[in-house]
Structures are given as structure tokens and as C-alpha cells.
mmCIF file of N, CA and C in Angstrom:
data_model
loop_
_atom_site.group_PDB
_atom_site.id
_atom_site.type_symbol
_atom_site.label_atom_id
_atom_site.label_comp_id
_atom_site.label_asym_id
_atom_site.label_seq_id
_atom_site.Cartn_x
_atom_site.Cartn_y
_atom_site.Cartn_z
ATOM 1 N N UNK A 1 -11.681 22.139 6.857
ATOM 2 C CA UNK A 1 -10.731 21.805 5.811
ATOM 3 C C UNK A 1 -9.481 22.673 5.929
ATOM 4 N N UNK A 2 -9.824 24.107 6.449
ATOM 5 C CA UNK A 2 -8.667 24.901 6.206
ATOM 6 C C UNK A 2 -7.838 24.591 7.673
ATOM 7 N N UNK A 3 -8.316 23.933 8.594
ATOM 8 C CA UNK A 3 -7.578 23.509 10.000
ATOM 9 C C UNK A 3 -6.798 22.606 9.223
ATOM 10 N N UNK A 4 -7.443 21.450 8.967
ATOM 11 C CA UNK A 4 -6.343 20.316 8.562
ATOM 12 C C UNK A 4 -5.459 20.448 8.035
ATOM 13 N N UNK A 5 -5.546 21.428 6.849
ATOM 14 C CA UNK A 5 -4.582 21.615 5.753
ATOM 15 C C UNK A 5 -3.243 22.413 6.345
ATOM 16 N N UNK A 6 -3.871 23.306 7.550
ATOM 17 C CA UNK A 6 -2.875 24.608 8.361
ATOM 18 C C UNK A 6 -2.149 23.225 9.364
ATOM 19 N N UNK A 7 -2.696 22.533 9.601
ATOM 20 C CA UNK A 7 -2.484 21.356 11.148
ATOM 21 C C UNK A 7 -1.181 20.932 10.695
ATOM 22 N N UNK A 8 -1.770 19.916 8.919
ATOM 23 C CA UNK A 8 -0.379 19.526 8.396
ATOM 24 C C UNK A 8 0.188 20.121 8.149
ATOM 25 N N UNK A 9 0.248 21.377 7.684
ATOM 26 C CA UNK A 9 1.504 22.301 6.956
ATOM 27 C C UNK A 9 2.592 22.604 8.433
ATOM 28 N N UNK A 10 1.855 22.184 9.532
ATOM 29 C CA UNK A 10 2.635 22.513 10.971
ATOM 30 C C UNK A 10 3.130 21.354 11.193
ATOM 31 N N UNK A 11 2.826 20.386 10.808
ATOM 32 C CA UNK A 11 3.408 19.160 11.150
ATOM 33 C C UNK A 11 4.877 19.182 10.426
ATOM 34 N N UNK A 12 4.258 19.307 9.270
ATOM 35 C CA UNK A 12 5.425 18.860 8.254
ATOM 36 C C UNK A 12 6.524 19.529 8.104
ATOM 37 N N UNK A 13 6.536 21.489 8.738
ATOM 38 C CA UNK A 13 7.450 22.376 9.315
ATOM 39 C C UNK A 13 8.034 21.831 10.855
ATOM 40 N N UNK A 14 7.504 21.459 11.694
ATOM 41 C CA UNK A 14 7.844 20.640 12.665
ATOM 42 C C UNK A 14 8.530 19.722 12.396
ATOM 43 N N UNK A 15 8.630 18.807 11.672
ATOM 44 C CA UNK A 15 9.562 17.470 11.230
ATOM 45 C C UNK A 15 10.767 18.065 10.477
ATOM 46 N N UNK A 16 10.213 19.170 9.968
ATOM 47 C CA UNK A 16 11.302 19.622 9.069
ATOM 48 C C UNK A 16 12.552 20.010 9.935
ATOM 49 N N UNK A 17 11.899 20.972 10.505
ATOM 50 C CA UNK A 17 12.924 21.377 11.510
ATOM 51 C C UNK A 17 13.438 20.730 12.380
ATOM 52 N N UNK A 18 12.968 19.575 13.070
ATOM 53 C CA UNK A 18 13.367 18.544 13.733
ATOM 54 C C UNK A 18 14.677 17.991 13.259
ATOM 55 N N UNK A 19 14.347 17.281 11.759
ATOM 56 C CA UNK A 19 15.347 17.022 10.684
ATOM 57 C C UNK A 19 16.476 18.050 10.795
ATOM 58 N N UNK A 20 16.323 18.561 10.506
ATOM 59 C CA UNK A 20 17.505 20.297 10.423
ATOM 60 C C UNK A 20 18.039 20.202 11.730
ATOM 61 N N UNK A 21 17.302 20.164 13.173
ATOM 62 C CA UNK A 21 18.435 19.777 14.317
ATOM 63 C C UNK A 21 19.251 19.190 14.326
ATOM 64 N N UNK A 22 18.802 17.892 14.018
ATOM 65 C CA UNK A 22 19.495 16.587 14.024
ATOM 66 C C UNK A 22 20.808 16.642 13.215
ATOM 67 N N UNK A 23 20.526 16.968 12.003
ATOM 68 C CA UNK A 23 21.824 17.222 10.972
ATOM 69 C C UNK A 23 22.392 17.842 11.530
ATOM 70 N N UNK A 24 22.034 19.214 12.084
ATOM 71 C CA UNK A 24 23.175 20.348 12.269
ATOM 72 C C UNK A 24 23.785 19.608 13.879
ATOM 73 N N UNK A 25 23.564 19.004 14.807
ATOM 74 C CA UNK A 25 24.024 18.210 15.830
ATOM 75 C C UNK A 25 24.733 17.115 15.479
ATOM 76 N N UNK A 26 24.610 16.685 14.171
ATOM 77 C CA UNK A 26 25.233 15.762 13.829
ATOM 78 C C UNK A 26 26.570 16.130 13.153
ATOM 79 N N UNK A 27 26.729 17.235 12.631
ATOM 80 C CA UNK A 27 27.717 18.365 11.702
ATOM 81 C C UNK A 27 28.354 18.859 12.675
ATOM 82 N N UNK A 28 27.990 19.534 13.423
ATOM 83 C CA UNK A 28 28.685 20.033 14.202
ATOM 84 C C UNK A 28 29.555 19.199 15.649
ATOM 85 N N UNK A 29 29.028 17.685 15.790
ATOM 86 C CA UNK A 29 29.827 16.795 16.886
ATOM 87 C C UNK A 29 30.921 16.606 16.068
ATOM 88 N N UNK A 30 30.327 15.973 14.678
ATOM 89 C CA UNK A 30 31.662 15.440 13.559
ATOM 90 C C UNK A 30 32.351 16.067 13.443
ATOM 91 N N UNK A 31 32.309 17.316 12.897
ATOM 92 C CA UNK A 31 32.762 18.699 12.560
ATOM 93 C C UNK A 31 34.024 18.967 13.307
ATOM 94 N N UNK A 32 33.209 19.170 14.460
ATOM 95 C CA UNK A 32 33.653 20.556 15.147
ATOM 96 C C UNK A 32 34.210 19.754 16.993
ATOM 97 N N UNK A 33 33.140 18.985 17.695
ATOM 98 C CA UNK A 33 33.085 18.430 19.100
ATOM 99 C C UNK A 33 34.021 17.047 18.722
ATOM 100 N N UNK A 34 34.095 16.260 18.365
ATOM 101 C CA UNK A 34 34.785 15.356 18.007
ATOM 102 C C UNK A 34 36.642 15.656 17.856
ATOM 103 N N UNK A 35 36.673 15.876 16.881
ATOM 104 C CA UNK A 35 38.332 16.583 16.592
ATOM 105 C C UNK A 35 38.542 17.205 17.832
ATOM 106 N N UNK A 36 38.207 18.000 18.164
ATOM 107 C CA UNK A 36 38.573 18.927 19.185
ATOM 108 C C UNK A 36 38.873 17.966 20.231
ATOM 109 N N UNK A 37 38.089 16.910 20.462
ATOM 110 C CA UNK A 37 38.426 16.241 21.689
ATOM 111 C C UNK A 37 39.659 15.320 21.074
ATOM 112 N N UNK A 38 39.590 14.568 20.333
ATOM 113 C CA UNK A 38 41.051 13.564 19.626
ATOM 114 C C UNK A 38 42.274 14.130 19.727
ATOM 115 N N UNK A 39 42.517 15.691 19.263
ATOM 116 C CA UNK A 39 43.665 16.944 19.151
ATOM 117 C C UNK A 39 44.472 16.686 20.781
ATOM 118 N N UNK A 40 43.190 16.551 22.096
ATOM 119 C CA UNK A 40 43.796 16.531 23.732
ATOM 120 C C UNK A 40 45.043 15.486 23.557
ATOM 121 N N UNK A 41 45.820 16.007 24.260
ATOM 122 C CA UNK A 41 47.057 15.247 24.540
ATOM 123 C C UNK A 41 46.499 14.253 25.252
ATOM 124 N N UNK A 42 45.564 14.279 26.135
ATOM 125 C CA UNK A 42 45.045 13.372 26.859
ATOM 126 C C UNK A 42 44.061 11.921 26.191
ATOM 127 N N UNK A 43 44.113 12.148 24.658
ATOM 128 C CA UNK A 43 43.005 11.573 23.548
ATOM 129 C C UNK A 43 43.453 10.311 23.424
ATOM 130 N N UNK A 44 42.971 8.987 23.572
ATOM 131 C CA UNK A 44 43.553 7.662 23.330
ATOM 132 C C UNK A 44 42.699 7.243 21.962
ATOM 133 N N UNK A 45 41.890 8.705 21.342
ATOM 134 C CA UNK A 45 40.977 7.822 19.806
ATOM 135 C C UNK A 45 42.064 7.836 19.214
ATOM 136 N N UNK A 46 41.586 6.470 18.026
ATOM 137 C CA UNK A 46 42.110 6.548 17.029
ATOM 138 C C UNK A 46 41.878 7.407 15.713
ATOM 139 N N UNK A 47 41.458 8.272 15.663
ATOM 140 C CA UNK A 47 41.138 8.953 14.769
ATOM 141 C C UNK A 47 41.164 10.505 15.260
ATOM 142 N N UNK A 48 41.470 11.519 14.555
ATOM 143 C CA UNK A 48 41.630 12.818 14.822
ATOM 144 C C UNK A 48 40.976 13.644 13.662
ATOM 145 N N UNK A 49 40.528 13.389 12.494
ATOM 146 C CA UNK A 49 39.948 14.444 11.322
ATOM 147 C C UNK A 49 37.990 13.809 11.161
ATOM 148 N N UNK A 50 37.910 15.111 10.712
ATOM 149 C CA UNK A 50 36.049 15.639 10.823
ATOM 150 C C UNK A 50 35.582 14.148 10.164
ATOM 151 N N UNK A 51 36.383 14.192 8.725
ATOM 152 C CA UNK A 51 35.790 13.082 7.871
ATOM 153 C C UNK A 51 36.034 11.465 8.352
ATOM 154 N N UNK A 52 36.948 11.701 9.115
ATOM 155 C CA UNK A 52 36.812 9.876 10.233
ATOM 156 C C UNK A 52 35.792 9.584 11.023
ATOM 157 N N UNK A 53 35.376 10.410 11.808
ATOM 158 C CA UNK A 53 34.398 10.776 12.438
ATOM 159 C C UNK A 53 33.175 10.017 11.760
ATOM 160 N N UNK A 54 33.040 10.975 10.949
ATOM 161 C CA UNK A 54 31.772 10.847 9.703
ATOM 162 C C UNK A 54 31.502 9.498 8.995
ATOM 163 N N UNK A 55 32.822 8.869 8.656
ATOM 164 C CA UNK A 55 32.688 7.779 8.446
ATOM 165 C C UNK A 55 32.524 6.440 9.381
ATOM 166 N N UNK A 56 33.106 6.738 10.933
ATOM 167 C CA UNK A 56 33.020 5.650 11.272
ATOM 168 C C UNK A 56 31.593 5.528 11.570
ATOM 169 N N UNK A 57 31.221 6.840 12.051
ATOM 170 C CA UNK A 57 29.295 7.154 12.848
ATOM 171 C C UNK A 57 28.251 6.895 11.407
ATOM 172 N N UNK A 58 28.694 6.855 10.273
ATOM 173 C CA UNK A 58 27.946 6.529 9.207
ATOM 174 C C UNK A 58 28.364 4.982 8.857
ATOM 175 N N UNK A 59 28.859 4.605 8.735
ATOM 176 C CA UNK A 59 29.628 2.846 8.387
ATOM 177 C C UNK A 59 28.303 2.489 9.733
ATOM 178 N N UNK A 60 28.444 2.719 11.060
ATOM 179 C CA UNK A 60 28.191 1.697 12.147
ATOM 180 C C UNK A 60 26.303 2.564 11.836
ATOM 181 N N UNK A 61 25.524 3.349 11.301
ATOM 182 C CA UNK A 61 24.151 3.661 10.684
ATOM 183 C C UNK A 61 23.685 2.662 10.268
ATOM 184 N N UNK A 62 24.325 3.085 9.037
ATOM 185 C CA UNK A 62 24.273 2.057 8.060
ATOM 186 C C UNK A 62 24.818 0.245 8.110
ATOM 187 N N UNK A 63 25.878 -0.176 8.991
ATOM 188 C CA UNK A 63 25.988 -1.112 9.362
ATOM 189 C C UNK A 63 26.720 -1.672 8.014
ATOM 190 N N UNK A 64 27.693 -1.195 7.370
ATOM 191 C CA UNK A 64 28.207 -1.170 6.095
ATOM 192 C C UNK A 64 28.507 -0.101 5.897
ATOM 193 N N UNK A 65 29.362 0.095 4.562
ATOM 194 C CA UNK A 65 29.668 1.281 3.387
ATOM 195 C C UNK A 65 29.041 2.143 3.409
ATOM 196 N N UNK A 66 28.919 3.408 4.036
ATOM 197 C CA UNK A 66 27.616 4.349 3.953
ATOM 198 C C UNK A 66 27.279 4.649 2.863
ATOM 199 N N UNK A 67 28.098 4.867 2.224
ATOM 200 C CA UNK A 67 28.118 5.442 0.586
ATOM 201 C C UNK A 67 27.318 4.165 -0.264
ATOM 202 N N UNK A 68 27.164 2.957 0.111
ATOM 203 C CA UNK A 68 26.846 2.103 -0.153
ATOM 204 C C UNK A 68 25.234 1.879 -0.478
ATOM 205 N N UNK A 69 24.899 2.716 1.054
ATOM 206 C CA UNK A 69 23.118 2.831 0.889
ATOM 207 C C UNK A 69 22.669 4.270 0.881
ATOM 208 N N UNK A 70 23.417 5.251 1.301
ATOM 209 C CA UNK A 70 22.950 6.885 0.722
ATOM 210 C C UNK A 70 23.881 7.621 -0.166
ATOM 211 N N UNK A 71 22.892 8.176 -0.404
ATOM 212 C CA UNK A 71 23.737 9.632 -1.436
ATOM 213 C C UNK A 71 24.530 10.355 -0.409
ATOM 214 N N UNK A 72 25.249 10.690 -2.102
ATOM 215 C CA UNK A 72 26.417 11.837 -1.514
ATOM 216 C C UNK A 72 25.960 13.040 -1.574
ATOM 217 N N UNK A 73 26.212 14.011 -0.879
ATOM 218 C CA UNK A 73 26.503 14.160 0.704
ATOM 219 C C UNK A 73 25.650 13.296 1.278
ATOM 220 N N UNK A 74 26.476 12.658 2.418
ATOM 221 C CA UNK A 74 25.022 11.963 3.447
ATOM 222 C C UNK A 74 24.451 12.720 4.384
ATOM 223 N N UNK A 75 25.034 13.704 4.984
ATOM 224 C CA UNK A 75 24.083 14.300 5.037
ATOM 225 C C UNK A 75 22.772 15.059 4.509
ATOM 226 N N UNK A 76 22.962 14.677 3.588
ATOM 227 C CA UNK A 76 21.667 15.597 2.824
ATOM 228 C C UNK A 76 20.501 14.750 2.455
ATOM 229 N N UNK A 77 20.670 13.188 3.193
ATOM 230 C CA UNK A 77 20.731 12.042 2.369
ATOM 231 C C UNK A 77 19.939 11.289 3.180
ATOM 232 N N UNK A 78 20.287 11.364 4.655
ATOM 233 C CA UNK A 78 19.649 11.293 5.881
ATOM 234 C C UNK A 78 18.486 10.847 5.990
ATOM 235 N N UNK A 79 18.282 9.508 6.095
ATOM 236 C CA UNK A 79 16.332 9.268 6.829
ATOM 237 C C UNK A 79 16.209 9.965 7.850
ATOM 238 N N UNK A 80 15.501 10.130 8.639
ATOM 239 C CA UNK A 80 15.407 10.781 10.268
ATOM 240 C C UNK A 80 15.591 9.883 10.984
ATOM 241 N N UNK A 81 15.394 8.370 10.911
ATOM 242 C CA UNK A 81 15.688 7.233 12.152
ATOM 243 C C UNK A 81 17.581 7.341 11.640
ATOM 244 N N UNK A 82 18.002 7.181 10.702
ATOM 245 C CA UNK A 82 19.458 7.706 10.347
ATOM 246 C C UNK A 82 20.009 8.722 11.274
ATOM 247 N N UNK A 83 19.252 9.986 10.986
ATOM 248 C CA UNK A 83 20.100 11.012 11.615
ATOM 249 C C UNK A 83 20.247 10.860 13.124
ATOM 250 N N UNK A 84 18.828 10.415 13.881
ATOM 251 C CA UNK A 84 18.803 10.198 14.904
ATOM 252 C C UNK A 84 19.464 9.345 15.560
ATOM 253 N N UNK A 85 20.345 8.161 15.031
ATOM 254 C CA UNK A 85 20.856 6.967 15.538
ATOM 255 C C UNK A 85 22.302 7.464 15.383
ATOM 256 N N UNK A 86 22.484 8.206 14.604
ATOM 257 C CA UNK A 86 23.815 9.313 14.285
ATOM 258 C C UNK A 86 24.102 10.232 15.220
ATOM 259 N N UNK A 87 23.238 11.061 15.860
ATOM 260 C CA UNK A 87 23.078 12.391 16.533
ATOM 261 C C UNK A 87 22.996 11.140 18.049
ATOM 262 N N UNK A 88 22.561 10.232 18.115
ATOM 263 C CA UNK A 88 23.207 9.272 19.638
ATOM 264 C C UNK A 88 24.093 8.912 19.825
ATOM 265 N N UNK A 89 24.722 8.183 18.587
ATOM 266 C CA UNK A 89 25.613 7.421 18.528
ATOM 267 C C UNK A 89 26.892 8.530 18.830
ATOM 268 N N UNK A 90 27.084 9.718 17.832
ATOM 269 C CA UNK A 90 27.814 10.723 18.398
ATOM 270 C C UNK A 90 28.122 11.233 19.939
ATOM 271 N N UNK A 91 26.806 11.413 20.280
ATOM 272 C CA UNK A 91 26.664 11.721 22.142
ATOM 273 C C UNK A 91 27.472 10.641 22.888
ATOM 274 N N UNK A 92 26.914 9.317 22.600
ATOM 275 C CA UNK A 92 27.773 8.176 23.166
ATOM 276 C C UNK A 92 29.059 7.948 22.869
ATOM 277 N N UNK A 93 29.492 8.327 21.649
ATOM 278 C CA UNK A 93 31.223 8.264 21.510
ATOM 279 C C UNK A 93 32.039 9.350 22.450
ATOM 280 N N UNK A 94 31.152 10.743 22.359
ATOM 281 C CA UNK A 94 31.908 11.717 23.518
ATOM 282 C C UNK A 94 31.210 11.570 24.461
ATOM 283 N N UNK A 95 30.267 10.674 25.234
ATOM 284 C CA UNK A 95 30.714 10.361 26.559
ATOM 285 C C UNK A 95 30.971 8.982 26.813
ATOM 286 N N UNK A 96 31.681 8.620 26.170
ATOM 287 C CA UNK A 96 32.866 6.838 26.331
ATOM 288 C C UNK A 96 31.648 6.208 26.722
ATOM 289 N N UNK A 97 30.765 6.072 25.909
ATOM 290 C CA UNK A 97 29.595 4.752 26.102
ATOM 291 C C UNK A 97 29.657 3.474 25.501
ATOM 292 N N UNK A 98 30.720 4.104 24.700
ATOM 293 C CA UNK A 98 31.032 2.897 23.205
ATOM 294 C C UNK A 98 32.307 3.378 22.860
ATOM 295 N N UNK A 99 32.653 2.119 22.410
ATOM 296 C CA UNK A 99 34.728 1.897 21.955
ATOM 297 C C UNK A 99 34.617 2.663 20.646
ATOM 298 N N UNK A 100 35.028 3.793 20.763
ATOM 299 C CA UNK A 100 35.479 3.875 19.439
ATOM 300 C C UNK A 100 36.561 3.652 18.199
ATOM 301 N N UNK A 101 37.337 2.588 19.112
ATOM 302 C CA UNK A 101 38.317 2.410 18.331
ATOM 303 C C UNK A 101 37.661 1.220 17.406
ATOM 304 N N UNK A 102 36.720 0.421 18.051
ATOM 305 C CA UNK A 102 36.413 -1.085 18.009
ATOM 306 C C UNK A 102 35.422 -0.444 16.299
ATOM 307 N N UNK A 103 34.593 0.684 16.925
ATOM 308 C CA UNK A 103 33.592 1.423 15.790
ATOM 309 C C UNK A 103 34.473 1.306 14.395
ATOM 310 N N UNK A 104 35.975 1.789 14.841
ATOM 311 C CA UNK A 104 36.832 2.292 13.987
ATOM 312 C C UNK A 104 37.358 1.221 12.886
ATOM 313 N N UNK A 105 37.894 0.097 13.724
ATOM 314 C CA UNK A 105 37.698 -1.307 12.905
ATOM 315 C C UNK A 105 37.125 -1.872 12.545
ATOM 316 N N UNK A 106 35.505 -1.858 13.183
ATOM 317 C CA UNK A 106 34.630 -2.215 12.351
ATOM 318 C C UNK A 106 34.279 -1.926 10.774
ATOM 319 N N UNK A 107 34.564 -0.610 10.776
ATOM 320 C CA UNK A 107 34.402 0.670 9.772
ATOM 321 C C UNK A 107 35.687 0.059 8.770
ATOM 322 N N UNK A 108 36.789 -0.430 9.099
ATOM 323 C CA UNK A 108 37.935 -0.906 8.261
ATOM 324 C C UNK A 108 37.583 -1.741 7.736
ATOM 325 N N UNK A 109 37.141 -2.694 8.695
ATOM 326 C CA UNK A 109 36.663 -4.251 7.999
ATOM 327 C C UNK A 109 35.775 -4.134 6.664
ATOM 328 N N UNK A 110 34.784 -3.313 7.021
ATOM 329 C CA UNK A 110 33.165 -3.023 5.789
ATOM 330 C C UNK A 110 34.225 -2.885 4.879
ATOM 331 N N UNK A 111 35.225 -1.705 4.973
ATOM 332 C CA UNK A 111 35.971 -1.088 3.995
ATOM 333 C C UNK A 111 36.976 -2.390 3.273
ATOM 334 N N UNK A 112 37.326 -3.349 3.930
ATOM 335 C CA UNK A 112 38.424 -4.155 3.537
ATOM 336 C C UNK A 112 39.669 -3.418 3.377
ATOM 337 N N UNK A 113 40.414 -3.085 4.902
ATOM 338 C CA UNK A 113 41.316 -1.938 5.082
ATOM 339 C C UNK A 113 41.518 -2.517 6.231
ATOM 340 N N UNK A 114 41.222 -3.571 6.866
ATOM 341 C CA UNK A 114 41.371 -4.903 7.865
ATOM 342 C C UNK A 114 41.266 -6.067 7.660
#
């Protein structure tokens, strides 16, 4: 009994922290890896600030209004198949796997701002 109970309490610190990667990889591309790359003279995104970022990689999550289906902060708000499709989708915008401008209009349209 006292294995199982120690087994899950490791599981559920394991996921936890898993969770906690993901966010903070996800905070810190938006944040911090993102902008930094838009700022290059060499940058053809359309977007240059943390919170564009955030919104377009949350709009194309959620597939709509993010604010629409999570709480505010979304990050705090996060399913784990969320964060995780976030924390890719990020990787793939900084290495040109996906248009981000196209992300970007998509993100207008939900908004009706296209």
C-alpha cells in the first residue's frame, strides 16, 4: 500500500514537472526566442512583440479565441496536450516549418480584424 501510494505521489510530481517544462519553454520562445528573432533586420514576420506571439500560438491551440476556451492567464490555464501542441508549434515557427504570417491571419480572422 505504502509503494503505491509513494509510486503515485512520483507520478503525479513527474507530470507536474513535465507540465512546468512545457510552460516555461513555452514562456520563454514567446517571451524571450521569438521577438528576438522578428527585431533581425533580416526578419520577414509579421509580428515583433511577446504578446503576438502568444496570441497567434494560442488562437491556432485552441483553433479560435484563446481567451474563448481558457482562463486568464493561459498559461496557467494550460491542459498538457495544450501546452505541448504550443511548446511544437513554437519550435516549428522558429524553424520555418509553418507560415507564420498565414498563423497570423488566421488569428485576425477568429478575431474579426480580417
Amino acid at each position: 500500500m505504502v509503494v503505491t501510494i509513494m509510486k503515485i505521489m512520483f507520478m503525479t510530481q513527474t507530470a507536474s514537472d513535465e507540465m512546468a517544462f512545457l510552460i516555461n519553454q513555452y514562456l520563454i520562445m514567446t517571451k524571450e526566442t521569438m521577438p528576438e528573432m522578428a527585431r533581425k533586420a533580416s526578419s520577414t514576420w509579421p509580428v515583433k512583440h511577446d504578446h503576438c506571439f502568444q496570441r497567434i500560438v494560442l488562437d491556432s491551440v485552441c483553433q479560435g479565441v484563446w481567451y474563448e476556451s481558457i482562463k486568464r492567464p493561459a498559461y496557467k490555464h494550460l491542459t498538457y496536450p495544450q501546452a505541448e501542441l504550443a511548446v511544437k508549434l513554437c519550435n516549428e515557427i522558429i524553424a520555418g516549418q509553418v507560415d507564420l504570417s498565414g498563423l497570423n491571419l488566421q488569428s485576425l480572422t477568429w478575431r474579426g480584424k480580417r
